[in-house]
Amino acid sequence: MTESANAMPMEVSSSIKLDPTEEQILKDQISCTERKTSYTTLYRFATKLDWTIMFIGLVFAATAGIALPAFSVLFGIMVDYYTNFQTHTINPNEFSKEVNYFSLVYVYFAIVIFVALYISVATWIYTGERIARQIRERYLRAILRQNIAYFDNYGSGEVTTRITTDIHLIQNGISEKVSLAFQNIIQFIASFIIALTISWKMTLVTGFIIPFLTINACLMNKFSAIFTKKSLDFYSYAGKIAEEAISTIRTAVAFSAQKKLSNLYEAYLANARKEEFKKSLLNGFALGAMLFSIDAAYALAFWFGSTLIINYELTPGKVVSVFFTLILSTFSLSDLFVNIQALSLAAGAGPKVFGILDRVPSIDIASDTGDKPEKVVGHIQFKNINFVYPTRPDVKILNDVSLEVEPGSIVALVGSSGSGKSTIISLILRFYDPISGDIFLDGHNIKSLNLTWLRRQIGLVSQEPALFKTTIAENVSYGLVGSTYENLSNNKKREMIQNACKMANAHDFIMNLPDKYETMVGEHGILLSGGQRQRIAIARAIIKDPKILLLDEATSALDTQSEGIVQSALDKASKGRAMIVIAHRLSTIRNATKIIVMNKGVIMELGTHNELMNKKTFYSKLVEIQQIQLSLKAEKHLNERNSLLMDDITKSFTIKDEDRILSNKSLSSSHFSQKSDVEMALDHNDYQFTTWELIKKVVSINKPELLILSIGIIASVINALSETGDTLRRDATFWALMFLVIAVVNFFVNMIQNVTLGFSSEKLTERIRSMSFASILRQDISFFDEDNHGVGALTSHLSLDVTHINDLAGFRLGNILQVTTTVFASVIVALIVGWKLTLICLCSVPLLVGAGSLNVKILHKFHEKAKKAYEYSTQVACEGVDNIRTVAALTRENDLWKMYHNLLDEPMCHGFKNAFLTSSTFAFANSISFLVNALAFWYGSKLFMDNEYNLQKMFTIYAAIIMGSVSVGRVFAHVPDMAKAKSASATIISLLERVPVIDIWCQSDEKFKTTKGHIKFSDIHFHYPTRPSVPVLRGINLDIKPGQFVALVGQSGCGKSTIISLIERFYQVTSGTITIDGFDIDKINVNDLREHIALVSQEPSLYDMTIKENLFFGCRPGQNITQNDIEKACKEANIHEFIVGLPNSYDTQVGKKGIQLSGGQKQRIAIARALIRDPKILLLDEATSALDSESENAVQEALDTAAHGRTTLAIAHRLSTIQHADVIFVLKDGKVHEQGTHQKLLKLRGVYYMMVQEQNLDGLNHEDTVLS
């Protein structure tokens, strides 16, 4: 592994000064101006159909908004009829006739309200789904469109946050909340107009509050959006930490870094909570001020209305009408505040999302401009190229580089890690633009070529091959995207796939898998070995027969036998095409047409192998270090052995043009159509929890804030009770003063309610996110191998599910408690005053409760299905961004977008069903109150005429019933949120309660006091949990003595890395026992076990922090290290000089997954991180594979030194690095095939002997085949 095309290698350089033109080139590649978006911007993608549907919805929302105030007019008329009957102004027959008539009018009102609310809510949920889908799709398209430099500071964790949390907030703010808010506004205006027509005096006296309420709402929304944006940014940063931690989980587990990562995650959550708490303070004060002004207006209206009655200017009915319209206006304003919150959150989420949508990258893959030559020869020229990475403008990578790749030639790039080799590959693919100089392809400046066309002429194999979470066949077929072979029939494609895999020496191991080519490779191909992944990547690169082939350490992860076969295949595949090869194993490039030696961004020398060897300069020194001699005899032997096989493969690989059969069906679409119903649930069944159990569990999480929560709940109850006593007495002056007192109480109570519940809900959100993240990091590795536990799905749980739970906390919780208390208080008052009429009216309660429960249950099922589908689509989006360089090289942007587009069909379908169900139950709950009132007026008139109830009793009951029935409708507005919260709670609780087999939280296991490092495998059998039918280890027996240096060798996939995973206890063995110093590791505390082990993986994982912070991850818990300790480890890893040469030295940021370092630099830092741990057991999985010869030699000496006094287990394909091992175990088919020292194994002339011969190492005695 060198610095890959995925990497941004930094090289030691003095600070450089760029001219304005060069600075602008860099700025254009990474700048992203955050767009200031207004709320209306969120509807940018609404179609004419959407606008038509939304307009219809608003018309019916207005109808519903007018109907409720009109009801208060009817109520006032009824009051007058009751009053006239009591004063004998009308006779019983006339009274009964009028009551019957108006009761029937109430029934008509119920029908109108049902239809109006159903249509207004359904239409807006429907259009919200459509527009949100457009935003999701366009956001992903915009993300995939961005140039590579943009992603150097941008990760898939942020994409998850935007697609889940932010777009969820936008959807919530452009759906039915808009219709309901519009209804609230119309209701308020209609109430005011109706009140004005009844009594302009009484209305104008109370109208002074309108300007205040308007200004109050505007200021609240403005500042609320600011706080929302800040909190979302912090949640986005936390999402990045979560994504990095989950995607590098093996590194986190090996170094027991779970607590450190959790602390980083929690720091961002704490900052987000602070911003949300500021918003709660603002909202509490604003709402308190609003209700104070409304209650003060009530007091004035109550007193002034009584004065008008006394002066005979108004009848009691008209005063009641005006008063009830004011009450309804209060309800509308209170509900408007809740709905406006959703709109405010949507506006706060908009800038980040629409900022990407509007960014046009300087290197634009979506552009149709540019030349598309009919023929490609493959003549590449670099002329005076100077290059600086946009995120590291102070470090020059290429300095006046000029080179030429002739058509059909093989050009090899060699040199130390970070010398700029992979940068050249990145520039050919136009991942970046140089600050000066030009690159030509067949005489065309590549800037003048169409970018998509350019990349489709090139095949790339990176040093860290990225596979996608699908089948082997699907992964290989991605190499056909955009090629002339893309539309072949599935049978022809399958033939091409198999031929490519044969050429890459992958066919045999694939056919040995139970599902063969339909085997799922897992996220990042984790279910395959490194060598297997690399062979599939090679097959993917060569399947379309590209004119230009770029190989960045294409065979670094292969065993010697596979490498020999694949190298022969690549040599034959190079005929007729230009090929650029980066290699540290110099034996693989000895036949290159031209070898270019680079150092610190400068070409040191170039020529053929023989020419450079004769010069005895830089290249010859590299060869000497690697101890390679061109053994013609061994080479001939190897080539003869492979020639027959390769001739057959090459012949079968050719497909004639006339055999091509166009087909619209791709393997991609066929595969994902089968996966449309993929189960995404966590291990525990989400349905096992009852609603009450979930409430108890969520409340228990919020237990530390129980006192604050209780204060908020009590405040909500007081607030509700203050609303139910407004018509209970007659003394106008006294009750007017009481209203004023209530106004003052309401101000403080509402402020306390919102602040306390807001604080409690944000602490709940913070705690659930923190606990969920900790629980994810607690799981064993097998958990992350499962299809439904990918990075996208798990980060979605952390963001969207927690958001859904929080939707029923805070202000919304207070609102629900408030209206619920209003209902109960109204019923109690009504029962006390007159139980007969009350019980008749309560007959609708079972119907309402049943409808509500059924609604929650059905919505829960709909939401579960939609959530699973959204998780899967999010996983696809995140995977695309995580592997953006591979996506760009394969030009899969449009293919990936189409896949995402198709995956959104299922959740959208569930969303539409949800729209119709939600709107019907909401409309039913709000319309049934009119039927209840009709029944109350009709039956109440009978009791009134029979003198069982007097006027005071009648209207006390009526007022309570009206208040309660209106409140029931307000509760039903929260039913969809309840269903989502229930589903999310089940998922989160299942995650929190999942106990892994290998549990880092378990304290009962035995601890190590001292460790010698004696490792013993006794009859170990093992298969991966996700592949129970594929045995990996079949009765392995190993005995590794304390202090021994032991090597594992064998073909890719034979079980070498699995042995290391089992020592680290990443997995539980199927059978057998592994002991360390005689202790069964299954019975040893796993944290204590890992404290004594350090791991250097084949593909090192670094975090988006400084070099020093990454090194600190190597520390054992409680281990104190100094700067001297850090520098000592870095010197041993041969990286110290490079680090101190950087402008910021050890405080240099390495970028996401170490992207700003070359592969070799990352590997050396990973080695230093392991050495800092001072482990008793050192595990090296191809620890030096990414290093150039010079660095490898130095680091190998350091590792040899570091091995003294500790047990070292090394996996290596370069046999020169393990020839001095105390014991070498040769694995084959999951068993120990040979074992012994290097010399002993050579004398056996078995598998190891053949591997040595195939590597052609210097010092080979061709009689005895002995390494020097």
Short mmCIF file of C-alpha atoms in Angstrom, two decimals, residues 929-1121:
data_model
loop_
_atom_site.label_atom_id
_atom_site.label_comp_id
_atom_site.label_asym_id
_atom_site.label_seq_id
_atom_site.Cartn_x
_atom_site.Cartn_y
_atom_site.Cartn_z
CA SER A 929 -67.22 17.41 19.13
CA PHE A 930 -69.99 19.05 17.09
CA LEU A 931 -72.06 15.90 17.31
CA VAL A 932 -71.49 15.85 21.07
CA ASN A 933 -72.62 19.47 21.30
CA ALA A 934 -75.67 18.73 19.19
CA LEU A 935 -76.58 15.90 21.57
CA ALA A 936 -75.86 18.12 24.58
CA PHE A 937 -78.10 20.91 23.36
CA TRP A 938 -80.90 18.54 22.37
CA TYR A 939 -80.91 16.44 25.56
CA GLY A 940 -80.12 19.45 27.73
CA SER A 941 -83.20 21.25 26.44
CA LYS A 942 -85.34 18.33 27.69
CA LEU A 943 -83.79 18.54 31.16
CA PHE A 944 -84.12 22.34 31.07
CA MET A 945 -87.82 22.24 30.14
CA ASP A 946 -88.40 19.64 32.88
CA ASN A 947 -86.82 22.09 35.37
CA GLU A 948 -84.12 19.56 36.33
CA TYR A 949 -81.41 22.07 35.34
CA ASN A 950 -81.44 25.82 35.58
CA LEU A 951 -79.70 28.22 33.21
CA GLN A 952 -76.52 28.43 35.29
CA LYS A 953 -76.14 24.62 35.44
CA MET A 954 -76.89 24.24 31.76
CA PHE A 955 -74.22 26.62 30.53
CA THR A 956 -71.64 25.61 33.08
CA ILE A 957 -71.96 22.08 31.66
CA TYR A 958 -72.02 23.36 28.09
CA ALA A 959 -68.91 25.45 28.60
CA ALA A 960 -67.08 22.48 30.14
CA ILE A 961 -68.20 20.13 27.36
CA ILE A 962 -67.24 22.56 24.62
CA MET A 963 -63.86 23.17 26.22
CA GLY A 964 -63.26 19.43 26.59
CA SER A 965 -64.40 18.46 23.09
CA VAL A 966 -62.24 21.13 21.43
CA SER A 967 -59.28 19.93 23.50
CA VAL A 968 -59.84 16.33 22.35
CA GLY A 969 -59.39 17.47 18.77
CA ARG A 970 -56.16 19.23 19.72
CA VAL A 971 -54.82 16.03 21.30
CA PHE A 972 -55.45 14.11 18.07
CA ALA A 973 -53.17 16.51 16.20
CA HIS A 974 -50.29 14.78 18.03
CA VAL A 975 -51.31 11.21 17.13
CA PRO A 976 -48.86 10.87 14.16
CA ASP A 977 -46.02 12.06 16.39
CA MET A 978 -47.08 9.57 19.04
CA ALA A 979 -46.92 6.72 16.51
CA LYS A 980 -43.45 7.76 15.34
CA ALA A 981 -42.27 8.16 18.91
CA LYS A 982 -43.56 4.70 19.81
CA SER A 983 -41.74 3.10 16.89
CA ALA A 984 -38.53 5.02 17.58
CA SER A 985 -38.70 4.21 21.29
CA ALA A 986 -39.01 0.50 20.57
CA THR A 987 -35.93 0.62 18.34
CA ILE A 988 -33.85 2.62 20.80
CA ILE A 989 -34.90 0.57 23.84
CA SER A 990 -34.06 -2.63 21.95
CA LEU A 991 -30.62 -1.24 21.22
CA LEU A 992 -30.05 -0.10 24.81
CA GLU A 993 -31.06 -3.47 26.22
CA ARG A 994 -29.04 -5.59 23.78
CA VAL A 995 -26.29 -7.43 25.66
CA PRO A 996 -23.52 -8.73 23.36
CA VAL A 997 -21.89 -12.12 23.78
CA ILE A 998 -18.50 -10.40 24.16
CA ASP A 999 -19.38 -7.59 26.53
CA ILE A 1000 -16.93 -4.79 27.31
CA TRP A 1001 -19.20 -3.68 30.18
CA CYS A 1002 -18.96 -7.03 31.96
CA GLN A 1003 -16.94 -6.73 35.16
CA SER A 1004 -17.33 -10.28 36.43
CA ASP A 1005 -14.69 -11.95 34.27
CA GLU A 1006 -11.22 -12.73 35.53
CA LYS A 1007 -8.54 -10.02 35.21
CA PHE A 1008 -4.91 -10.32 34.22
CA LYS A 1009 -2.30 -9.29 36.74
CA THR A 1010 0.73 -10.12 34.65
CA THR A 1011 1.04 -11.33 31.08
CA LYS A 1012 3.90 -13.30 29.55
CA GLY A 1013 2.29 -13.70 26.15
CA HIS A 1014 1.99 -17.48 25.77
CA ILE A 1015 -0.76 -17.99 23.18
CA LYS A 1016 -2.25 -21.39 22.49
CA PHE A 1017 -4.98 -22.43 20.03
CA SER A 1018 -6.44 -25.85 20.79
CA ASP A 1019 -8.54 -27.45 18.04
CA ILE A 1020 -10.13 -24.18 17.02
CA HIS A 1021 -13.06 -24.31 14.64
CA PHE A 1022 -14.64 -21.08 13.49
CA HIS A 1023 -17.15 -19.67 11.06
CA TYR A 1024 -18.33 -16.08 10.84
CA PRO A 1025 -21.82 -15.59 12.37
CA THR A 1026 -23.10 -14.13 9.10
CA ARG A 1027 -21.88 -17.20 7.18
CA PRO A 1028 -22.51 -20.25 9.35
CA SER A 1029 -22.17 -22.61 6.37
CA VAL A 1030 -18.63 -21.46 5.48
CA PRO A 1031 -15.98 -22.89 7.84
CA VAL A 1032 -12.95 -20.60 8.07
CA LEU A 1033 -10.79 -22.42 10.61
CA ARG A 1034 -10.95 -26.21 10.74
CA GLY A 1035 -9.20 -27.53 13.80
CA ILE A 1036 -6.34 -25.04 14.11
CA ASN A 1037 -3.67 -25.81 16.70
CA LEU A 1038 -1.03 -23.19 17.47
CA ASP A 1039 1.46 -22.93 20.30
CA ILE A 1040 3.15 -19.52 20.43
CA LYS A 1041 5.70 -19.28 23.22
CA PRO A 1042 6.27 -16.07 25.23
CA GLY A 1043 8.53 -13.65 23.38
CA GLN A 1044 8.41 -15.53 20.11
CA PHE A 1045 8.14 -13.83 16.73
CA VAL A 1046 5.61 -15.94 14.84
CA ALA A 1047 4.50 -15.48 11.25
CA LEU A 1048 1.32 -16.58 9.46
CA VAL A 1049 1.50 -17.03 5.70
CA GLY A 1050 -0.81 -18.46 3.09
CA GLN A 1051 -3.18 -17.53 0.32
CA SER A 1052 -5.75 -14.75 0.76
CA GLY A 1053 -8.78 -16.02 2.65
CA CYS A 1054 -7.04 -18.94 4.35
CA GLY A 1055 -7.81 -17.61 7.85
CA LYS A 1056 -4.73 -15.57 8.81
CA SER A 1057 -6.57 -12.37 9.79
CA THR A 1058 -9.27 -14.45 11.43
CA ILE A 1059 -6.69 -15.79 13.90
CA ILE A 1060 -5.75 -12.23 14.86
CA SER A 1061 -9.46 -11.36 15.23
CA LEU A 1062 -9.95 -14.28 17.59
CA ILE A 1063 -6.96 -13.28 19.75
CA GLU A 1064 -8.49 -9.79 20.00
CA ARG A 1065 -11.81 -11.50 20.85
CA PHE A 1066 -13.61 -9.75 18.02
CA TYR A 1067 -15.56 -12.99 17.66
CA GLN A 1068 -16.41 -16.04 19.74
CA VAL A 1069 -14.88 -19.31 18.55
CA THR A 1070 -17.29 -21.97 17.30
CA SER A 1071 -15.44 -24.67 19.23
CA GLY A 1072 -12.07 -25.20 20.84
CA THR A 1073 -10.13 -23.08 23.31
CA ILE A 1074 -7.74 -20.15 23.04
CA THR A 1075 -5.57 -19.55 26.08
CA ILE A 1076 -3.08 -16.88 27.02
CA ASP A 1077 -0.68 -17.89 29.78
CA GLY A 1078 -3.01 -20.82 30.48
CA PHE A 1079 -6.12 -18.64 30.93
CA ASP A 1080 -9.10 -19.26 28.66
CA ILE A 1081 -9.60 -15.86 27.00
CA ASP A 1082 -13.38 -16.40 27.05
CA LYS A 1083 -13.17 -16.12 30.83
CA ILE A 1084 -10.81 -13.13 30.92
CA ASN A 1085 -12.18 -9.62 31.20
CA VAL A 1086 -12.13 -8.50 27.58
CA ASN A 1087 -10.99 -4.94 28.35
CA ASP A 1088 -8.11 -6.21 30.43
CA LEU A 1089 -7.19 -8.67 27.68
CA ARG A 1090 -7.02 -5.93 25.06
CA GLU A 1091 -4.90 -3.69 27.29
CA HIS A 1092 -2.04 -6.14 26.72
CA ILE A 1093 -2.49 -6.31 22.95
CA ALA A 1094 -1.74 -3.84 20.17
CA LEU A 1095 -2.93 -4.26 16.60
CA VAL A 1096 -1.63 -2.80 13.33
CA SER A 1097 -4.14 -3.58 10.60
CA GLN A 1098 -3.58 -3.94 6.90
CA GLU A 1099 -5.80 -0.89 6.24
CA PRO A 1100 -5.00 1.50 9.12
CA SER A 1101 -7.79 3.69 10.44
CA LEU A 1102 -7.09 7.20 11.69
CA TYR A 1103 -9.58 9.72 13.04
CA ASP A 1104 -10.28 13.26 11.89
CA MET A 1105 -8.03 14.78 14.54
CA THR A 1106 -4.43 15.82 14.94
CA ILE A 1107 -1.54 13.37 14.68
CA LYS A 1108 -0.94 13.67 18.41
CA GLU A 1109 -4.59 12.97 19.27
CA ASN A 1110 -4.54 9.91 17.04
CA LEU A 1111 -1.43 8.65 18.80
CA PHE A 1112 -3.11 9.11 22.18
CA PHE A 1113 -5.68 6.50 21.12
CA GLY A 1114 -2.93 3.93 21.55
CA CYS A 1115 -2.71 4.57 25.29
CA ARG A 1116 -3.97 1.99 27.70
CA PRO A 1117 -6.58 3.18 30.21
CA GLY A 1118 -4.68 4.96 32.97
CA GLN A 1119 -1.42 5.02 31.04
CA ASN A 1120 0.41 8.35 31.30
CA ILE A 1121 2.61 9.25 28.35
#
